[in-house]
Coordinates of C-alpha atoms in Angstrom, one line a residue:
Chain C
M1 CA 56.8 -20.2 -80.8
V2 CA 53.7 -18.8 -79.2
I3 CA 53.3 -15.3 -77.8
S4 CA 50.2 -15.2 -75.7
I5 CA 48.4 -12.4 -73.8
G6 CA 46.1 -13.2 -70.8
F7 CA 43.4 -11.1 -69.2
E8 CA 42.3 -12.0 -65.6
G9 CA 39.7 -10.3 -63.5
S10 CA 37.6 -12.9 -61.8
A11 CA 37.8 -11.3 -58.3
N12 CA 39.3 -8.1 -57.0
K13 CA 42.6 -8.4 -58.8
L14 CA 42.9 -7.2 -62.4
G15 CA 45.8 -8.6 -64.3
V16 CA 47.2 -8.5 -67.8
G17 CA 50.2 -10.6 -68.7
I18 CA 52.2 -11.6 -71.7
I19 CA 54.2 -14.8 -72.0
K20 CA 56.4 -16.2 -74.8
D21 CA 57.1 -20.0 -74.7
G22 CA 57.0 -20.2 -70.9
H23 CA 59.1 -17.0 -70.5
V24 CA 57.3 -14.1 -68.8
L25 CA 57.5 -10.9 -70.8
S26 CA 55.2 -8.8 -68.5
N27 CA 53.0 -9.4 -65.5
C28 CA 50.9 -6.3 -64.6
R29 CA 48.4 -6.2 -61.9
K30 CA 46.1 -3.8 -60.1
T31 CA 44.1 -4.7 -57.0
Y32 CA 40.8 -3.2 -55.9
I33 CA 41.3 -2.5 -52.2
T34 CA 38.3 -1.8 -50.0
P35 CA 38.3 0.1 -46.6
P36 CA 38.8 -2.0 -43.4
G37 CA 35.7 -3.9 -42.4
E38 CA 34.4 -4.1 -45.9
G39 CA 34.6 -6.7 -48.6
F40 CA 34.6 -6.2 -52.4
L41 CA 31.2 -6.2 -54.1
P42 CA 30.7 -7.3 -57.7
R43 CA 29.5 -3.9 -59.1
E44 CA 32.2 -1.8 -57.6
T45 CA 34.9 -4.4 -58.5
A46 CA 33.6 -4.5 -62.1
R47 CA 33.8 -0.7 -62.2
H48 CA 37.4 -0.8 -60.9
H49 CA 38.3 -3.2 -63.6
Q50 CA 36.6 -1.2 -66.3
N51 CA 38.4 2.0 -65.2
N52 CA 41.8 0.4 -65.2
I53 CA 42.0 -2.3 -67.8
V54 CA 43.0 -0.2 -70.8
K55 CA 45.9 1.5 -69.0
L56 CA 47.0 -1.9 -67.7
L57 CA 46.9 -3.4 -71.2
E58 CA 49.1 -0.5 -72.5
E59 CA 51.5 -1.0 -69.6
A60 CA 51.7 -4.8 -70.3
L61 CA 52.5 -4.2 -74.0
I62 CA 55.1 -1.6 -73.2
Q63 CA 56.8 -3.7 -70.6
A64 CA 56.9 -6.7 -72.9
N65 CA 58.2 -4.5 -75.6
I66 CA 56.2 -6.1 -78.3
K67 CA 53.6 -4.9 -80.9
S68 CA 50.1 -6.2 -81.0
S69 CA 50.8 -7.8 -84.3
E70 CA 53.4 -10.1 -82.8
I71 CA 50.8 -11.7 -80.4
D72 CA 49.5 -15.1 -81.5
V73 CA 46.7 -15.7 -79.2
V74 CA 44.4 -13.7 -76.8
C75 CA 43.3 -15.5 -73.6
Y76 CA 40.8 -14.5 -70.9
T77 CA 39.3 -16.0 -67.7
K78 CA 36.0 -17.7 -68.5
G79 CA 35.3 -18.5 -64.9
P80 CA 34.8 -19.3 -62.1
G81 CA 34.5 -15.9 -60.5
M82 CA 32.2 -12.9 -60.0
G83 CA 30.0 -12.2 -63.0
G84 CA 30.4 -8.5 -63.4
P85 CA 34.2 -8.4 -63.1
L86 CA 34.5 -11.4 -65.4
V87 CA 32.4 -10.0 -68.1
S88 CA 34.1 -6.5 -68.0
V89 CA 37.5 -8.2 -68.6
A90 CA 36.2 -10.6 -71.2
L91 CA 34.7 -7.7 -73.2
V92 CA 38.1 -6.2 -73.6
A93 CA 39.7 -9.5 -74.5
R94 CA 37.0 -10.1 -77.2
T95 CA 37.5 -6.5 -78.5
V96 CA 41.2 -6.8 -78.9
A97 CA 41.0 -10.3 -80.4
Q98 CA 38.8 -8.8 -83.1
L99 CA 40.8 -5.7 -83.5
W100 CA 44.0 -7.6 -83.9
N101 CA 42.3 -10.5 -85.6
K102 CA 43.7 -13.2 -83.3
P103 CA 42.1 -16.4 -81.9
L104 CA 40.4 -16.1 -78.5
I105 CA 40.9 -18.8 -75.8
P106 CA 38.7 -19.0 -72.7
V107 CA 40.6 -20.4 -69.7
N108 CA 39.5 -21.9 -66.4
H109 CA 40.9 -19.8 -63.6
C110 CA 41.8 -22.8 -61.4
I111 CA 43.6 -24.6 -64.1
G112 CA 45.5 -21.4 -64.8
H113 CA 46.8 -21.4 -61.2
I114 CA 47.9 -25.0 -61.5
E115 CA 49.7 -24.7 -64.8
M116 CA 51.5 -21.5 -63.8
G117 CA 52.6 -23.2 -60.5
R118 CA 53.9 -26.2 -62.4
L119 CA 55.8 -23.9 -64.9
I120 CA 57.4 -21.7 -62.2
T121 CA 58.4 -24.5 -59.8
G122 CA 59.2 -27.2 -62.4
S123 CA 57.2 -29.8 -60.5
I124 CA 56.1 -32.7 -62.7
N125 CA 53.1 -34.4 -61.3
P126 CA 52.2 -32.7 -58.0
T127 CA 49.3 -33.0 -55.7
V128 CA 48.0 -29.5 -55.7
L129 CA 46.6 -27.5 -52.8
Y130 CA 44.7 -24.6 -54.3
V131 CA 43.8 -22.1 -51.7
S132 CA 42.4 -18.6 -52.4
G133 CA 39.5 -16.3 -51.6
G134 CA 37.0 -18.4 -53.4
N135 CA 38.6 -21.8 -53.7
T136 CA 39.9 -24.5 -51.4
Q137 CA 40.7 -27.7 -53.3
I138 CA 43.1 -30.6 -53.2
I139 CA 43.7 -31.6 -56.8
A140 CA 45.6 -34.4 -58.5
Y141 CA 45.9 -35.2 -62.2
S142 CA 44.6 -38.5 -63.5
N143 CA 43.3 -39.6 -66.9
K144 CA 43.1 -36.2 -68.7
R145 CA 41.5 -34.3 -65.9
Y146 CA 42.5 -32.4 -62.8
R147 CA 40.5 -34.3 -60.3
I148 CA 39.3 -32.8 -57.0
F149 CA 40.2 -35.1 -54.1
G150 CA 39.2 -32.8 -51.3
E151 CA 37.6 -29.4 -51.0
T152 CA 35.8 -27.2 -48.6
I153 CA 32.2 -28.1 -48.0
D154 CA 31.2 -24.6 -47.3
I155 CA 33.3 -21.4 -47.5
A156 CA 36.8 -21.1 -48.9
V157 CA 39.8 -20.6 -46.6
G158 CA 40.6 -17.2 -48.0
N159 CA 37.0 -16.2 -47.5
C160 CA 37.3 -17.3 -43.9
L161 CA 40.4 -15.2 -43.5
D162 CA 38.9 -12.1 -45.2
R163 CA 35.8 -12.2 -43.1
F164 CA 37.8 -12.8 -39.9
A165 CA 39.8 -9.7 -40.8
R166 CA 36.6 -7.8 -41.3
I167 CA 35.4 -8.8 -37.8
L168 CA 38.6 -7.5 -36.3
K169 CA 38.5 -4.5 -38.7
L170 CA 42.0 -5.2 -40.0
S171 CA 43.2 -3.3 -43.1
N172 CA 42.6 -4.8 -46.6
D173 CA 45.9 -3.3 -47.8
P174 CA 47.7 -5.1 -49.4
S175 CA 45.4 -8.0 -48.4
P176 CA 43.6 -9.1 -45.3
G177 CA 45.4 -12.4 -45.2
Y178 CA 48.8 -10.7 -45.3
N179 CA 47.8 -8.5 -42.3
I180 CA 46.6 -11.6 -40.4
E181 CA 49.9 -13.3 -41.1
Q182 CA 51.9 -10.4 -39.7
L183 CA 49.8 -10.1 -36.6
A184 CA 49.8 -13.8 -36.0
K185 CA 53.6 -13.7 -35.5
C186 CA 53.0 -11.9 -32.2
G187 CA 50.3 -14.3 -31.0
K188 CA 51.2 -16.6 -28.1
K189 CA 48.0 -17.9 -26.5
F190 CA 46.2 -20.6 -28.4
L191 CA 42.4 -20.5 -28.5
P192 CA 40.8 -23.8 -29.3
L193 CA 38.6 -23.4 -32.4
P194 CA 36.3 -25.8 -34.2
Y195 CA 38.5 -28.2 -36.3
V196 CA 36.4 -29.9 -39.0
V197 CA 37.9 -32.4 -41.3
K198 CA 35.8 -35.0 -43.2
G199 CA 37.9 -37.4 -45.1
M200 CA 39.8 -35.1 -47.5
D201 CA 37.2 -32.3 -47.2
V202 CA 37.3 -29.4 -44.8
S203 CA 34.8 -26.9 -43.4
F204 CA 35.5 -23.4 -42.2
S205 CA 32.1 -21.8 -41.5
G206 CA 32.0 -23.1 -37.9
I207 CA 35.2 -21.2 -37.1
L208 CA 33.8 -18.0 -38.4
T209 CA 30.6 -18.3 -36.4
F210 CA 32.6 -19.0 -33.3
I211 CA 34.7 -15.9 -33.8
E212 CA 31.7 -13.8 -34.6
E213 CA 30.0 -14.8 -31.4
K214 CA 32.9 -14.9 -29.0
G215 CA 35.7 -12.9 -30.6
H216 CA 34.8 -9.5 -29.3
K217 CA 34.1 -10.9 -25.8
Y218 CA 37.6 -12.3 -25.6
L219 CA 39.1 -9.1 -26.8
K220 CA 37.2 -7.0 -24.3
S221 CA 38.0 -9.1 -21.3
G222 CA 41.6 -9.1 -22.4
E223 CA 41.7 -12.9 -22.3
Y224 CA 43.0 -13.1 -25.8
T225 CA 44.6 -10.3 -27.9
E226 CA 44.0 -9.7 -31.6
A227 CA 47.3 -11.3 -32.3
D228 CA 46.3 -14.4 -30.3
L229 CA 43.2 -14.8 -32.3
C230 CA 45.1 -14.4 -35.6
F231 CA 47.6 -16.9 -34.4
S232 CA 45.0 -19.5 -33.3
L233 CA 43.0 -19.0 -36.6
Q234 CA 46.1 -19.6 -38.7
E235 CA 47.3 -22.6 -36.7
T236 CA 43.9 -24.2 -36.9
I237 CA 42.9 -23.7 -40.5
F238 CA 46.4 -24.4 -41.9
A239 CA 46.6 -27.6 -39.8
M240 CA 43.3 -28.7 -41.4
L241 CA 44.7 -28.0 -44.9
V242 CA 48.0 -29.8 -44.3
E243 CA 46.3 -32.7 -42.8
T244 CA 43.9 -33.2 -45.7
T245 CA 46.8 -32.7 -48.2
E246 CA 48.8 -35.3 -46.3
R247 CA 45.8 -37.7 -46.6
A248 CA 45.5 -37.0 -50.3
I249 CA 49.2 -37.7 -51.0
A250 CA 49.0 -40.9 -48.9
H251 CA 46.0 -41.9 -50.8
C252 CA 47.5 -41.3 -54.3
G253 CA 51.1 -42.3 -53.3
S254 CA 52.4 -38.9 -54.6
N255 CA 55.7 -37.3 -53.6
E256 CA 55.2 -33.7 -54.8
V257 CA 53.0 -31.0 -53.3
L258 CA 52.4 -27.7 -55.0
I259 CA 50.6 -24.8 -53.3
V260 CA 48.9 -22.3 -55.5
G261 CA 46.3 -19.5 -55.0
G262 CA 46.5 -16.3 -53.0
V263 CA 46.5 -17.9 -49.6
G264 CA 49.5 -20.0 -50.9
C265 CA 51.8 -16.9 -50.3
N266 CA 51.4 -17.4 -46.6
K267 CA 54.8 -18.3 -45.1
R268 CA 53.3 -20.1 -42.2
L269 CA 51.2 -22.3 -44.4
Q270 CA 54.3 -23.0 -46.6
N271 CA 56.4 -23.7 -43.5
M272 CA 53.8 -26.2 -42.1
M273 CA 53.4 -28.0 -45.4
D274 CA 57.2 -28.2 -45.7
I275 CA 57.5 -29.9 -42.3
M276 CA 54.8 -32.4 -43.3
C277 CA 56.5 -33.1 -46.7
S278 CA 59.9 -33.6 -45.2
E279 CA 58.5 -36.1 -42.8
R280 CA 57.2 -38.1 -45.7
Q281 CA 60.1 -37.7 -48.1
A282 CA 58.0 -35.5 -50.3
V283 CA 59.0 -32.2 -51.9
L284 CA 57.1 -29.0 -51.5
Y285 CA 56.8 -26.5 -54.3
A286 CA 55.4 -23.0 -53.7
T287 CA 55.5 -19.7 -55.5
D288 CA 55.6 -16.1 -54.3
E289 CA 53.0 -13.4 -54.6
R290 CA 53.8 -12.6 -58.2
F291 CA 52.3 -15.9 -59.3
C292 CA 50.3 -17.1 -56.3
I293 CA 48.0 -14.2 -56.4
D294 CA 45.7 -13.9 -59.4
N295 CA 47.5 -12.7 -62.5
G296 CA 47.2 -12.4 -66.2
V297 CA 50.3 -14.5 -67.1
M298 CA 48.8 -17.7 -65.7
I299 CA 45.8 -17.2 -68.1
A300 CA 48.2 -16.4 -71.0
Y301 CA 50.3 -19.4 -70.3
T302 CA 47.4 -21.9 -69.9
G303 CA 45.7 -20.5 -73.0
A304 CA 49.0 -21.0 -74.9
L305 CA 49.1 -24.6 -73.8
M306 CA 45.5 -25.1 -74.9
Y307 CA 46.2 -23.3 -78.2
S308 CA 49.3 -25.4 -78.9
S309 CA 47.5 -28.6 -78.2
G310 CA 45.0 -27.7 -81.0
F311 CA 42.2 -26.3 -78.9
K312 CA 39.9 -24.0 -80.8
C313 CA 36.9 -22.1 -79.6
K314 CA 33.9 -20.9 -81.6
W315 CA 33.2 -17.2 -81.2
E316 CA 29.8 -17.8 -79.7
D317 CA 31.4 -20.0 -77.1
T318 CA 33.7 -17.3 -75.7
F319 CA 31.4 -16.4 -72.9
C320 CA 31.9 -16.2 -69.1
T321 CA 30.5 -18.4 -66.4
Q322 CA 30.5 -17.9 -62.6
R323 CA 30.5 -21.6 -62.0
F324 CA 33.2 -23.6 -63.7
R325 CA 34.6 -26.7 -62.0
T326 CA 38.2 -27.6 -62.2
D327 CA 37.3 -31.2 -63.3
D328 CA 35.1 -29.9 -66.1
V329 CA 38.1 -29.1 -68.3
E330 CA 39.6 -31.8 -70.5
V331 CA 43.3 -31.5 -70.2
T332 CA 44.5 -31.9 -73.8
W333 CA 48.1 -30.8 -73.2
R334 CA 49.2 -33.4 -70.7
E335 CA 50.0 -37.1 -71.1
Chain T
M1 CA 55.5 -57.9 -27.0
S2 CA 58.5 -58.4 -29.2
N3 CA 60.9 -55.7 -30.1
T4 CA 61.0 -56.6 -33.8
N5 CA 58.4 -54.1 -34.8
I6 CA 58.2 -53.7 -38.6
L7 CA 57.0 -50.5 -40.1
Y8 CA 54.0 -51.8 -42.0
K9 CA 52.7 -48.6 -43.5
Q10 CA 52.9 -44.9 -43.1
G11 CA 49.4 -43.6 -43.3
A12 CA 48.4 -40.0 -43.1
E13 CA 47.3 -40.4 -39.5
G14 CA 50.3 -42.2 -38.2
R15 CA 52.8 -45.0 -38.5
I16 CA 51.5 -48.5 -38.5
F17 CA 53.7 -51.3 -37.1
K18 CA 53.1 -55.0 -37.4
I19 CA 53.8 -56.4 -34.0
N20 CA 53.3 -59.5 -31.9
Y21 CA 51.0 -58.8 -29.0
F22 CA 51.1 -61.6 -26.5
G23 CA 51.4 -64.2 -29.1
K24 CA 48.9 -62.7 -31.5
P25 CA 49.8 -60.9 -34.7
A26 CA 48.7 -57.3 -34.2
I27 CA 48.9 -53.8 -35.6
S28 CA 50.2 -50.9 -33.6
K29 CA 48.9 -47.6 -34.9
E30 CA 51.1 -44.8 -33.5
R31 CA 49.9 -41.3 -33.9
F32 CA 53.3 -39.6 -33.7
K33 CA 53.5 -35.9 -33.0
K34 CA 52.8 -33.9 -36.1
K35 CA 55.5 -31.4 -36.0
Y36 CA 53.7 -29.0 -38.3
R37 CA 50.8 -28.7 -35.9
N38 CA 50.5 -26.5 -32.8
E39 CA 51.3 -28.7 -29.8
E40 CA 48.2 -28.0 -27.9
L41 CA 46.0 -28.7 -30.9
D42 CA 48.0 -31.8 -31.7
K43 CA 47.5 -33.2 -28.3
R44 CA 43.8 -32.5 -28.3
L45 CA 43.3 -34.1 -31.8
T46 CA 45.3 -37.2 -31.0
K47 CA 43.4 -37.9 -27.9
E48 CA 40.0 -37.3 -29.6
R49 CA 40.9 -39.6 -32.5
I50 CA 42.3 -42.5 -30.4
R51 CA 39.1 -42.3 -28.3
A52 CA 36.9 -42.2 -31.4
E53 CA 38.6 -45.1 -33.0
A54 CA 38.2 -47.4 -30.0
K55 CA 34.6 -46.3 -29.5
S56 CA 33.4 -46.8 -33.0
I57 CA 35.2 -50.2 -33.5
L58 CA 33.4 -51.5 -30.4
R59 CA 30.1 -50.2 -31.7
C60 CA 30.6 -51.8 -35.1
K61 CA 31.6 -55.1 -33.4
N62 CA 28.3 -55.0 -31.4
A63 CA 26.4 -54.3 -34.6
G64 CA 27.9 -57.4 -36.3
I65 CA 30.2 -55.4 -38.7
C66 CA 33.6 -56.9 -39.3
V67 CA 36.3 -54.7 -37.7
P68 CA 39.6 -55.5 -36.1
A69 CA 39.5 -56.2 -32.4
V70 CA 40.9 -53.6 -30.1
Y71 CA 43.7 -55.0 -27.9
L72 CA 45.0 -51.9 -26.2
V73 CA 44.3 -48.2 -26.0
D74 CA 47.3 -46.2 -24.8
F75 CA 46.8 -42.4 -24.6
E76 CA 50.2 -41.8 -23.1
G77 CA 52.0 -43.7 -25.8
R78 CA 49.7 -42.1 -28.5
R79 CA 48.9 -45.5 -29.9
I80 CA 46.2 -48.1 -30.2
I81 CA 46.8 -51.8 -30.7
L82 CA 44.5 -53.7 -33.0
E83 CA 44.0 -57.2 -34.4
Y84 CA 46.0 -57.8 -37.5
I85 CA 43.7 -58.8 -40.4
D86 CA 45.5 -61.6 -42.0
N87 CA 45.1 -62.6 -45.6
S88 CA 43.6 -59.3 -46.7
E89 CA 44.2 -56.4 -49.0
T90 CA 42.6 -53.0 -49.5
I91 CA 39.6 -52.6 -51.8
S92 CA 41.6 -49.8 -53.5
D93 CA 44.4 -52.3 -54.5
L94 CA 41.9 -54.9 -55.5
I95 CA 40.0 -52.5 -57.8
D96 CA 43.2 -51.4 -59.5
K97 CA 44.2 -55.1 -60.0
L98 CA 40.8 -56.1 -61.3
T99 CA 40.3 -53.1 -63.6
T100 CA 43.7 -53.7 -65.3
K101 CA 42.4 -57.2 -66.2
N102 CA 39.0 -55.9 -67.2
C103 CA 37.4 -59.2 -68.1
D104 CA 33.9 -60.4 -67.4
E105 CA 35.0 -62.4 -64.4
S106 CA 36.7 -59.4 -62.7
N107 CA 33.8 -57.1 -63.4
E108 CA 31.5 -59.7 -61.8
K109 CA 33.7 -59.8 -58.8
L110 CA 33.8 -56.0 -58.5
K111 CA 30.0 -56.0 -58.7
E112 CA 29.8 -58.5 -55.8
I113 CA 32.1 -56.3 -53.7
S114 CA 30.1 -53.1 -54.4
I115 CA 26.9 -54.8 -53.3
K116 CA 28.5 -56.1 -50.2
M117 CA 30.0 -52.7 -49.5
G118 CA 26.5 -51.1 -49.7
D119 CA 25.3 -53.7 -47.2
V120 CA 28.2 -53.0 -44.7
I121 CA 28.1 -49.2 -45.0
G122 CA 24.3 -49.4 -44.8
K123 CA 24.5 -51.3 -41.6
M124 CA 27.1 -49.0 -40.1
H125 CA 24.9 -46.0 -40.8
Y126 CA 21.9 -47.8 -39.5
N127 CA 23.8 -48.0 -36.2
N128 CA 24.5 -44.2 -36.4
I129 CA 28.2 -44.7 -36.9
I130 CA 29.7 -42.0 -39.1
H131 CA 33.1 -43.2 -40.4
G132 CA 34.4 -39.7 -41.4
D133 CA 37.0 -41.0 -43.8
L134 CA 35.4 -43.5 -46.1
T135 CA 37.8 -44.4 -48.9
T136 CA 38.6 -47.5 -50.7
S137 CA 41.9 -47.6 -48.8
N138 CA 39.9 -48.0 -45.5
I139 CA 38.0 -51.0 -46.5
L140 CA 39.8 -54.4 -46.5
I141 CA 38.8 -57.6 -48.1
K142 CA 39.7 -60.6 -46.1
Y143 CA 39.8 -64.0 -47.8
E144 CA 38.4 -66.5 -45.4
S145 CA 38.8 -69.4 -47.8
D146 CA 39.1 -69.9 -51.5
S147 CA 35.5 -68.8 -52.2
T148 CA 34.4 -66.8 -49.2
W149 CA 35.5 -63.4 -48.2
N150 CA 34.4 -60.6 -45.8
L151 CA 34.8 -56.8 -45.8
Y152 CA 36.5 -55.2 -42.8
L153 CA 36.2 -51.5 -42.0
I154 CA 39.3 -49.8 -40.6
D155 CA 40.6 -46.4 -39.7
F156 CA 38.0 -44.9 -37.5
G157 CA 40.0 -42.0 -36.3
L158 CA 37.6 -39.4 -37.7
S159 CA 34.5 -41.3 -36.8
Y160 CA 31.7 -40.2 -34.5
I161 CA 28.3 -41.3 -33.4
K162 CA 25.4 -39.3 -34.9
S163 CA 22.0 -40.1 -36.2
S164 CA 21.6 -37.1 -38.6
D165 CA 21.0 -37.8 -42.3
E166 CA 23.3 -35.0 -43.2
D167 CA 26.3 -36.6 -41.6
K168 CA 25.6 -39.9 -43.2
A169 CA 25.1 -38.2 -46.6
V170 CA 28.5 -36.4 -46.3
D171 CA 30.0 -39.8 -45.5
L172 CA 28.7 -41.2 -48.8
Y173 CA 29.9 -38.1 -50.6
V174 CA 33.4 -38.6 -49.3
L175 CA 33.3 -42.2 -50.5
E176 CA 32.0 -41.2 -53.9
R177 CA 34.8 -38.6 -54.4
A178 CA 37.4 -41.0 -53.2
L179 CA 36.1 -43.5 -55.8
T180 CA 35.7 -41.2 -58.7
S181 CA 39.0 -39.4 -58.2
K182 CA 41.1 -42.5 -57.7
H183 CA 39.3 -45.1 -59.7
S184 CA 37.9 -43.0 -62.5
N185 CA 37.7 -45.9 -64.9
V186 CA 34.9 -47.7 -62.9
N187 CA 32.2 -45.1 -62.5
W188 CA 29.5 -47.8 -62.3
F189 CA 31.0 -49.2 -59.1
F190 CA 29.6 -46.4 -56.9
D191 CA 26.2 -46.7 -58.6
E192 CA 26.0 -50.4 -57.8
F193 CA 27.1 -49.6 -54.3
L194 CA 24.3 -47.0 -53.9
I195 CA 21.6 -49.4 -55.1
S196 CA 22.6 -51.9 -52.5
Y197 CA 23.0 -49.2 -49.8
R198 CA 19.5 -47.8 -50.5
Q199 CA 18.0 -51.3 -50.0
Y200 CA 19.5 -51.7 -46.6
G201 CA 17.1 -49.8 -44.3
E202 CA 14.0 -47.7 -44.6
N203 CA 15.9 -44.6 -43.6
N204 CA 18.4 -45.0 -46.4
E205 CA 16.0 -43.6 -49.0
R206 CA 15.9 -40.4 -47.0
I207 CA 19.7 -40.3 -46.6
F208 CA 20.0 -40.8 -50.4
K209 CA 17.9 -37.7 -51.0
K210 CA 20.1 -35.7 -48.6
F211 CA 23.1 -37.2 -50.4
N212 CA 21.9 -35.7 -53.7
E213 CA 21.7 -32.3 -51.9
V214 CA 25.2 -32.6 -50.6
R215 CA 26.4 -33.6 -54.1
A216 CA 24.8 -30.6 -55.7
R217 CA 26.3 -28.3 -53.1
G218 CA 29.8 -29.5 -54.1
R219 CA 29.3 -29.5 -57.8
K220 CA 27.5 -26.2 -58.1
R221 CA 29.5 -24.2 -55.6
T222 CA 30.3 -20.7 -56.8
T223 CA 34.1 -20.7 -56.9
I224 CA 35.5 -17.3 -57.0
G225 CA 39.0 -16.0 -57.3

């Protein structure tokens, strides 16, 4: 029996979660929300995390109704992510690990998403579409690694959505992607946008440049409404993701698809993926915002898996790194 | 054409039927409507891809690269009819087969294939054809006799004509990733391929440099959140 606490703060979400043998005891989160038209910057985001983490930690312990002495292992996000926010959160994890005298486990953020997705949905060996503000990867497990079959060759899909929302000055509350999703429901007229798929890789930067250059012109002339643009953007980028995922599952002969990451909450993306899956007799697994969006539990759970498989980390190796590839991690807990 | 069309394979792009086309064994590749995709977008992409496929196959043929012959291009029916490559299998299947054996003989064979592959892809890029979806599933080995074989390139739906090094380098990158992710036990295969590829033309050294840039872009990308 392992009780594990996880600290996550690689981007603008700060999360602390506690899990006991795959059973979530608490999952607390606080999001740093910026005004419309602005993105989150490392320094301000780090300050947000520093100001809130102790309160969030208390909340997580109270909700889980356990004492610090009952915790077996402390886990934190080692990377990838923004330097400042990562370090601010790791500092707290290191401090409590020493105060409580518990082992400290550094966790890869992307692997955290995958393992949490597998736990919640019960999927066994899925092809994973990991889509968030900083990541766009199509991943499948083989030979002790989560291997990246396809990914973005420039910006991440969530980044494309965020920046698109900034151009239109949409609200960042609760998230730019959510507001685009709601607006897109009223969109009718389809604007052809650059559609770039290279094998299993995708590219989004061309779309952004296109909207930057022509978006306001279309809005002014009334040719397309804001909703039309949101609709066209979603239809285009999600079609690219579904197409490459389909190519990956055809390539590996897989019959399970799992969507994880913040963009994975998008109902339209889930719906499109579901249609593709049912055409191929495959099954789609997706989670809701509690686990799709960055959270502490996924770090706690993955750390617990690592800990149970015998993983140990020297104190001097418990650092953070902004760049940390999914396929860098040896998966010791899977056959 | 006979009515006894057999579903040969369901690829990501469409359904592939084995048919009889005026007495010849043929493949009908039908890009059925993708229901998940916006209709307008779907129409545009399907047309673009059928056109690209026909165009690049012809160009390859002219360059002396083995490709299936195009029998019919049918935009209305969203399909393209191609020559059936008899007595063949995908490189992907062959690698899997040979690596499970893992003896000197099979390694020798793999090496021969990797060298030939470098030659074929080198030639394709020399003719400014970008494949767009280079994977081991899209290269066939056809056994002409007991000892001779040829490599056939297929699946040109994402292909286009361009002379830029960048696009060729991305093509190589796609192939490398397909190889390392699916056939992680034969890492040397791609290295052998590259050696042969670099020897093909004088430009290929430049493409190789670009390829290293593309590679670094992928591996070192800051991934946040």
